[in-house]
Short mmCIF file of C-alpha atoms in Angstrom, two decimals:
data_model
loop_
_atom_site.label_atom_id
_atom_site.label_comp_id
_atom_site.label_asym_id
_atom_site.label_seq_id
_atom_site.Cartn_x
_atom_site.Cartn_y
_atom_site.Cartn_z
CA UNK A 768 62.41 -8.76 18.19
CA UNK A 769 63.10 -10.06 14.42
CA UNK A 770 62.22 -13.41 13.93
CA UNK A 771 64.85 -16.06 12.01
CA UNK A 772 63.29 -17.21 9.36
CA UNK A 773 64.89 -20.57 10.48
CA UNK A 774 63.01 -23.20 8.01
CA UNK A 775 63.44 -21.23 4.54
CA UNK A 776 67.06 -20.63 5.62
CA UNK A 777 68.00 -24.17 6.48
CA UNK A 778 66.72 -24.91 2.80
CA UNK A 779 68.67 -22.15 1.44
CA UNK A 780 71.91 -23.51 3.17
CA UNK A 781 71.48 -26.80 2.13
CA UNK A 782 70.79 -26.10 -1.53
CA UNK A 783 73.79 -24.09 -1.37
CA UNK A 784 75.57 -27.22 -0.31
CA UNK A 785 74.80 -29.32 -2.87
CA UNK A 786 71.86 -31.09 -1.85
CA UNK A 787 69.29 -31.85 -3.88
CA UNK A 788 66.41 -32.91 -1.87
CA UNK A 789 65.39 -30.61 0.78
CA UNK A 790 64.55 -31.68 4.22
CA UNK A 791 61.60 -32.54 4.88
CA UNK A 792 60.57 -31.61 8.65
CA UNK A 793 58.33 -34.01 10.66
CA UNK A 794 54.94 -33.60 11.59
CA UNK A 795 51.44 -34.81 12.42
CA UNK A 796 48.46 -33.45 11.38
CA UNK A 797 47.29 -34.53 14.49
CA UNK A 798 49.89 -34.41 17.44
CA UNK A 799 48.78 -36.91 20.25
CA UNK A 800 48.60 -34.82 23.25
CA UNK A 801 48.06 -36.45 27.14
CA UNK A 802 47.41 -34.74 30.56
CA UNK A 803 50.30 -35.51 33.30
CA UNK A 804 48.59 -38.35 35.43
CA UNK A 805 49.68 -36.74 38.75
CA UNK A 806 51.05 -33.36 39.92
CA UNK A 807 54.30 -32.06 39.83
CA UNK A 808 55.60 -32.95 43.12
CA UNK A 809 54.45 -36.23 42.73
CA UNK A 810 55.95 -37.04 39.43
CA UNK A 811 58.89 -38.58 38.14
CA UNK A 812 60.85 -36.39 35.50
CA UNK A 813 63.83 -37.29 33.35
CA UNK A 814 65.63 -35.31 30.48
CA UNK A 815 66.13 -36.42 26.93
CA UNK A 816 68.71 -34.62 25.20
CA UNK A 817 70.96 -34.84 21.34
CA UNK A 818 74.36 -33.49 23.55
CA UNK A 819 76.58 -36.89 22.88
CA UNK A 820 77.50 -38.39 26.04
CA UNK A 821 79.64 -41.51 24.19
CA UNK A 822 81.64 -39.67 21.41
CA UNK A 823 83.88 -43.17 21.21
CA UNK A 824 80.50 -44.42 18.61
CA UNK A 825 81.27 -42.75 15.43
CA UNK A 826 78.71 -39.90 14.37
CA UNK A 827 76.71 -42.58 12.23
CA UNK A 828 76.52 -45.70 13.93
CA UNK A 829 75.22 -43.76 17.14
CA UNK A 830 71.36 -45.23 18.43
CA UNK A 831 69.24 -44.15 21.62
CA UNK A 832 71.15 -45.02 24.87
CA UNK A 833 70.03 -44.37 28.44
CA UNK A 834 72.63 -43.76 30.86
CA UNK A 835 72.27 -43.30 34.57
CA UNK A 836 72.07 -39.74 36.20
CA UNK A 837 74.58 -40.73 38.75
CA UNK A 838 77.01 -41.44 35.69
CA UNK A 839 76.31 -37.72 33.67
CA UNK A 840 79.93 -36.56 32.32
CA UNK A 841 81.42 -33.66 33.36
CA UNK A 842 80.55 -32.29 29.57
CA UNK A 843 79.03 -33.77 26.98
CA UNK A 844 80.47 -33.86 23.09
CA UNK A 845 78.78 -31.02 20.93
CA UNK A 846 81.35 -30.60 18.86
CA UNK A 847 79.57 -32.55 15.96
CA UNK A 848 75.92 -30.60 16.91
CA UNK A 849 74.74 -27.68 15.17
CA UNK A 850 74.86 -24.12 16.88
CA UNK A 851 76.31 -20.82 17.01
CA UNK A 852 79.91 -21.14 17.57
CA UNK A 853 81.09 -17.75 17.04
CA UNK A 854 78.05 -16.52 19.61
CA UNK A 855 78.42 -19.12 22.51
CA UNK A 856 79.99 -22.10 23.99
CA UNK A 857 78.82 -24.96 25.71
CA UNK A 858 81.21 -25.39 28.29
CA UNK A 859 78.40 -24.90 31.02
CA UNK A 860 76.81 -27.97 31.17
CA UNK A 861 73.79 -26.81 33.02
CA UNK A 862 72.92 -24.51 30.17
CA UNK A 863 71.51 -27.16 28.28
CA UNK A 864 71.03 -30.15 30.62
CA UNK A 865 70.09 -28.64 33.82
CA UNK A 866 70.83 -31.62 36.56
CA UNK A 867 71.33 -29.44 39.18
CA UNK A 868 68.10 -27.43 38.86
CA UNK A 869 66.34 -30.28 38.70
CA UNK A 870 68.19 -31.86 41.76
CA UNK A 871 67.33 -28.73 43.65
CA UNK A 872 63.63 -28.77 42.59
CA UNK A 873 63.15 -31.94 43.89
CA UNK A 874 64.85 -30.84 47.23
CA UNK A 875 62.18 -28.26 47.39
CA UNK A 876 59.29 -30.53 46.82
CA UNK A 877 58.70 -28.70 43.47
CA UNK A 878 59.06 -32.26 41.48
CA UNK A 879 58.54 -35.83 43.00
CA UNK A 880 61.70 -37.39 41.75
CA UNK A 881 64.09 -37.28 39.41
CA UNK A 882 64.24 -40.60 36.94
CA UNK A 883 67.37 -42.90 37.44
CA UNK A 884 68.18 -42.55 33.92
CA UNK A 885 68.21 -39.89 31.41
CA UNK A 886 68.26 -40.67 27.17
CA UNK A 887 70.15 -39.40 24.39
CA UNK A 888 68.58 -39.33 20.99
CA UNK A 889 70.78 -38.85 17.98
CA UNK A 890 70.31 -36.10 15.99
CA UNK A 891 69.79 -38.59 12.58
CA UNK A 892 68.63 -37.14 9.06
CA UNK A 893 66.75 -40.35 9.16
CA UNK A 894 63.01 -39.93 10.54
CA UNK A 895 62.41 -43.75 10.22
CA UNK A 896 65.72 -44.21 12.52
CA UNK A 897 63.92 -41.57 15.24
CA UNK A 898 60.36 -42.31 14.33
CA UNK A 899 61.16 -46.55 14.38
CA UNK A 900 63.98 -46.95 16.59
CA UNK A 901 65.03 -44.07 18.69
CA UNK A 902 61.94 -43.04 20.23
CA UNK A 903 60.27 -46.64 21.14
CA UNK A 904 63.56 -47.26 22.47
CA UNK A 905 63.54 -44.49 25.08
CA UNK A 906 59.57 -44.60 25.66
CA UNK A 907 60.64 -48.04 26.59
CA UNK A 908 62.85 -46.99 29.00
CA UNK A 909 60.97 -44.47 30.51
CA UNK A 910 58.06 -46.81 31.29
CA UNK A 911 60.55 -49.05 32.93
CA UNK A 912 61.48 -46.08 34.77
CA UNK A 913 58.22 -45.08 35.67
CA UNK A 914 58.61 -41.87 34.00
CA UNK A 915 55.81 -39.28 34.28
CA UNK A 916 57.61 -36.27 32.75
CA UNK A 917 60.37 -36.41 30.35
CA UNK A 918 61.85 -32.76 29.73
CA UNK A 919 63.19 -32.45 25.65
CA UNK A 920 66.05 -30.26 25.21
CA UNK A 921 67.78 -30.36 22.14
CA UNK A 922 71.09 -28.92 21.12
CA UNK B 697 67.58 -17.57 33.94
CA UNK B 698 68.12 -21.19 33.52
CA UNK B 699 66.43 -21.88 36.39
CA UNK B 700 63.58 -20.32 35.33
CA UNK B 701 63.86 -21.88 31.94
CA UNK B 702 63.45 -25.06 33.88
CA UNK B 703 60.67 -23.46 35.46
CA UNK B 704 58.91 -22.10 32.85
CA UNK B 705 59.00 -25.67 30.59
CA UNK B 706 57.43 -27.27 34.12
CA UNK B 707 54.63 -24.68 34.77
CA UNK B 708 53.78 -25.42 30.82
CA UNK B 709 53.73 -29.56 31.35
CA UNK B 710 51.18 -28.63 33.99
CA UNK B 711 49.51 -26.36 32.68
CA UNK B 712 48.59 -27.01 29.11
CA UNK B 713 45.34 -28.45 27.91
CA UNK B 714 46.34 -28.84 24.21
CA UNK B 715 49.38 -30.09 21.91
CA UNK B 716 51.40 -27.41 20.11
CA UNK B 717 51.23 -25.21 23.38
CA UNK B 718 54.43 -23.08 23.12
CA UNK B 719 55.62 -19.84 25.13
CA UNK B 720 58.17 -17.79 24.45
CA UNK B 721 60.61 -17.43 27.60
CA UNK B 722 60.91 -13.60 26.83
CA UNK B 723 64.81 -14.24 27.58
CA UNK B 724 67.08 -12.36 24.41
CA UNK B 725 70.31 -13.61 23.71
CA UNK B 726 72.17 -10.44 23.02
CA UNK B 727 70.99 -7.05 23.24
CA UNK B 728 72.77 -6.37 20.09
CA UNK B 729 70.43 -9.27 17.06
CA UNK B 730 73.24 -9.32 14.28
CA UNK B 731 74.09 -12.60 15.71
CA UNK B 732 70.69 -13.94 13.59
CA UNK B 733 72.17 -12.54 10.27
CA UNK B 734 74.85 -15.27 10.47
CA UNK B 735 72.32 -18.41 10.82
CA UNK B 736 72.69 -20.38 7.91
CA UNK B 737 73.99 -17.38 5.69
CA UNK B 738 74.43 -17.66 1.98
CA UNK B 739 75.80 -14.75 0.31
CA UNK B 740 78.76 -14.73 -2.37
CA UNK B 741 81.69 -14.15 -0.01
CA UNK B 742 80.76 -18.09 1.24
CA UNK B 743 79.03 -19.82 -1.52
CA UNK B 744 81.99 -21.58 -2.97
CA UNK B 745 82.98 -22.76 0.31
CA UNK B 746 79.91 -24.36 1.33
CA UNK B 747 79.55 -26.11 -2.07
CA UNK B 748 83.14 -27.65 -1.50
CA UNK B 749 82.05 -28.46 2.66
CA UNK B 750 79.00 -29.95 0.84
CA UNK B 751 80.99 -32.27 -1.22
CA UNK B 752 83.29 -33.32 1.21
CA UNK B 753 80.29 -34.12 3.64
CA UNK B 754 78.99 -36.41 1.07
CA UNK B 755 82.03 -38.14 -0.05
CA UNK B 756 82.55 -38.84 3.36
CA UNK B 757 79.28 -40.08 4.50
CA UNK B 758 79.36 -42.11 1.26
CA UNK B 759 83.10 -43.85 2.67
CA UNK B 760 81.26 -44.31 5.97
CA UNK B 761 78.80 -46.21 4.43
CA UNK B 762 80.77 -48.38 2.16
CA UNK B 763 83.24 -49.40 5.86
CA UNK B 764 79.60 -50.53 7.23
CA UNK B 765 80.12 -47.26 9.81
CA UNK B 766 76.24 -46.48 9.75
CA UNK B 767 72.93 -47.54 11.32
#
């Protein structure tokens, strides 16, 4: 299988674009890291994901929410999100934010519970606005929660 | 194979004993890979057009701004 040389190439594109500064990715040098405090079937899991699920916010202006699982929309708005249009679709929700998996693994005792809430994170240029704002905001919520497992999957 | 996507990203939460633990889900998009020539391609037949895309991304981001439509 050939690799995509996916950070070089984002550079590339951009410069092509106009921009002057590259992007600068974020990272630790040291990445906190934490056991899960209690097995599988006993925890509580949510998802986090960038798929907009208020489009009526303008692109911008759009912070962390948490919305209830009982309230997910039929789809969510990708249209703004980057991926491979000519390749794929998102018209099946469950490719990317997999409720009813994770409804049926907690019918089968697999996982304790599913959370009451999942979190959307905007996909923001601006590491300050995810490192200061976004992600307190949904660790926040997830403690309220009592989250044990929060599943990233971004679009 | 979303399923076990799901399943896969579990058995790793439980199963990992240091940070930057990845695995590769062994899943292949196509059979056919010409689909990763297109990520992100520069090449002459599109370089004018992304310069112009590029401009009109920051003249609009730059309007946004000025109406207060930001963070």
């Amino acid at each position: 299988m050939n690799k995509t040389n996916y950070m070089q190439r984002t550079r590339d594109y951009y410069r092509a674009q106009g921009f002057e500064k590259d992007y600068v990715w974020a990272h630790y040098e040291e990445i906190p890291f934490t056991r899960p405090s209690r097995p599988l079937d006993q925890s509580t899991v949510t998802i986090v994901t960038t798929a907009v699920a208020d489009p009526s916010i303008p692109k911008l202006m759009r912070e962390a929410a948490s919305y209830r699982f009982d309230e997910v929309p039929d789809s969510f708005d990708t249209s703004e999100l980057a991926w491979d249009r000519e390749t794929t679709h998102t018209r099946d929700r469950q490719s990317y934010f997999p409720l009813e998996i994770l409804r049926s693994l907690v019918t089968e005792g697999r996982i304790g519970r599913l959370a009451e809430r999942f979190h959307f994170v905007p996909t923001d240029y601006s590491q300050k606005n995810t490192l200061e704002k976004d992600a307190p905001r949904i660790l926040e919520a997830c403690r309220t929660d009592q989250v044990d497992i929060a599943i990233l999957i971004p679009l | 194979m979303q399923r076990q996507s799901v399943e896969m990203a579990l058995e790793l939460i439980e199963s990992s004993t240091r940070p930057g633990t990845t695995r590769e889900t062994g899943f292949t998009w196509l059979d056919d890979e010409s689909w990763k020539d297109n990520y992100a391609r520069v090449d002459e037949s599109n370089r004018e057009l992304l310069l112009r895309l590029g401009e009109e991304n920051r003249r609009k981001r730059a309007e946004k701004k000025k109406l207060g439509l930001t963070r």
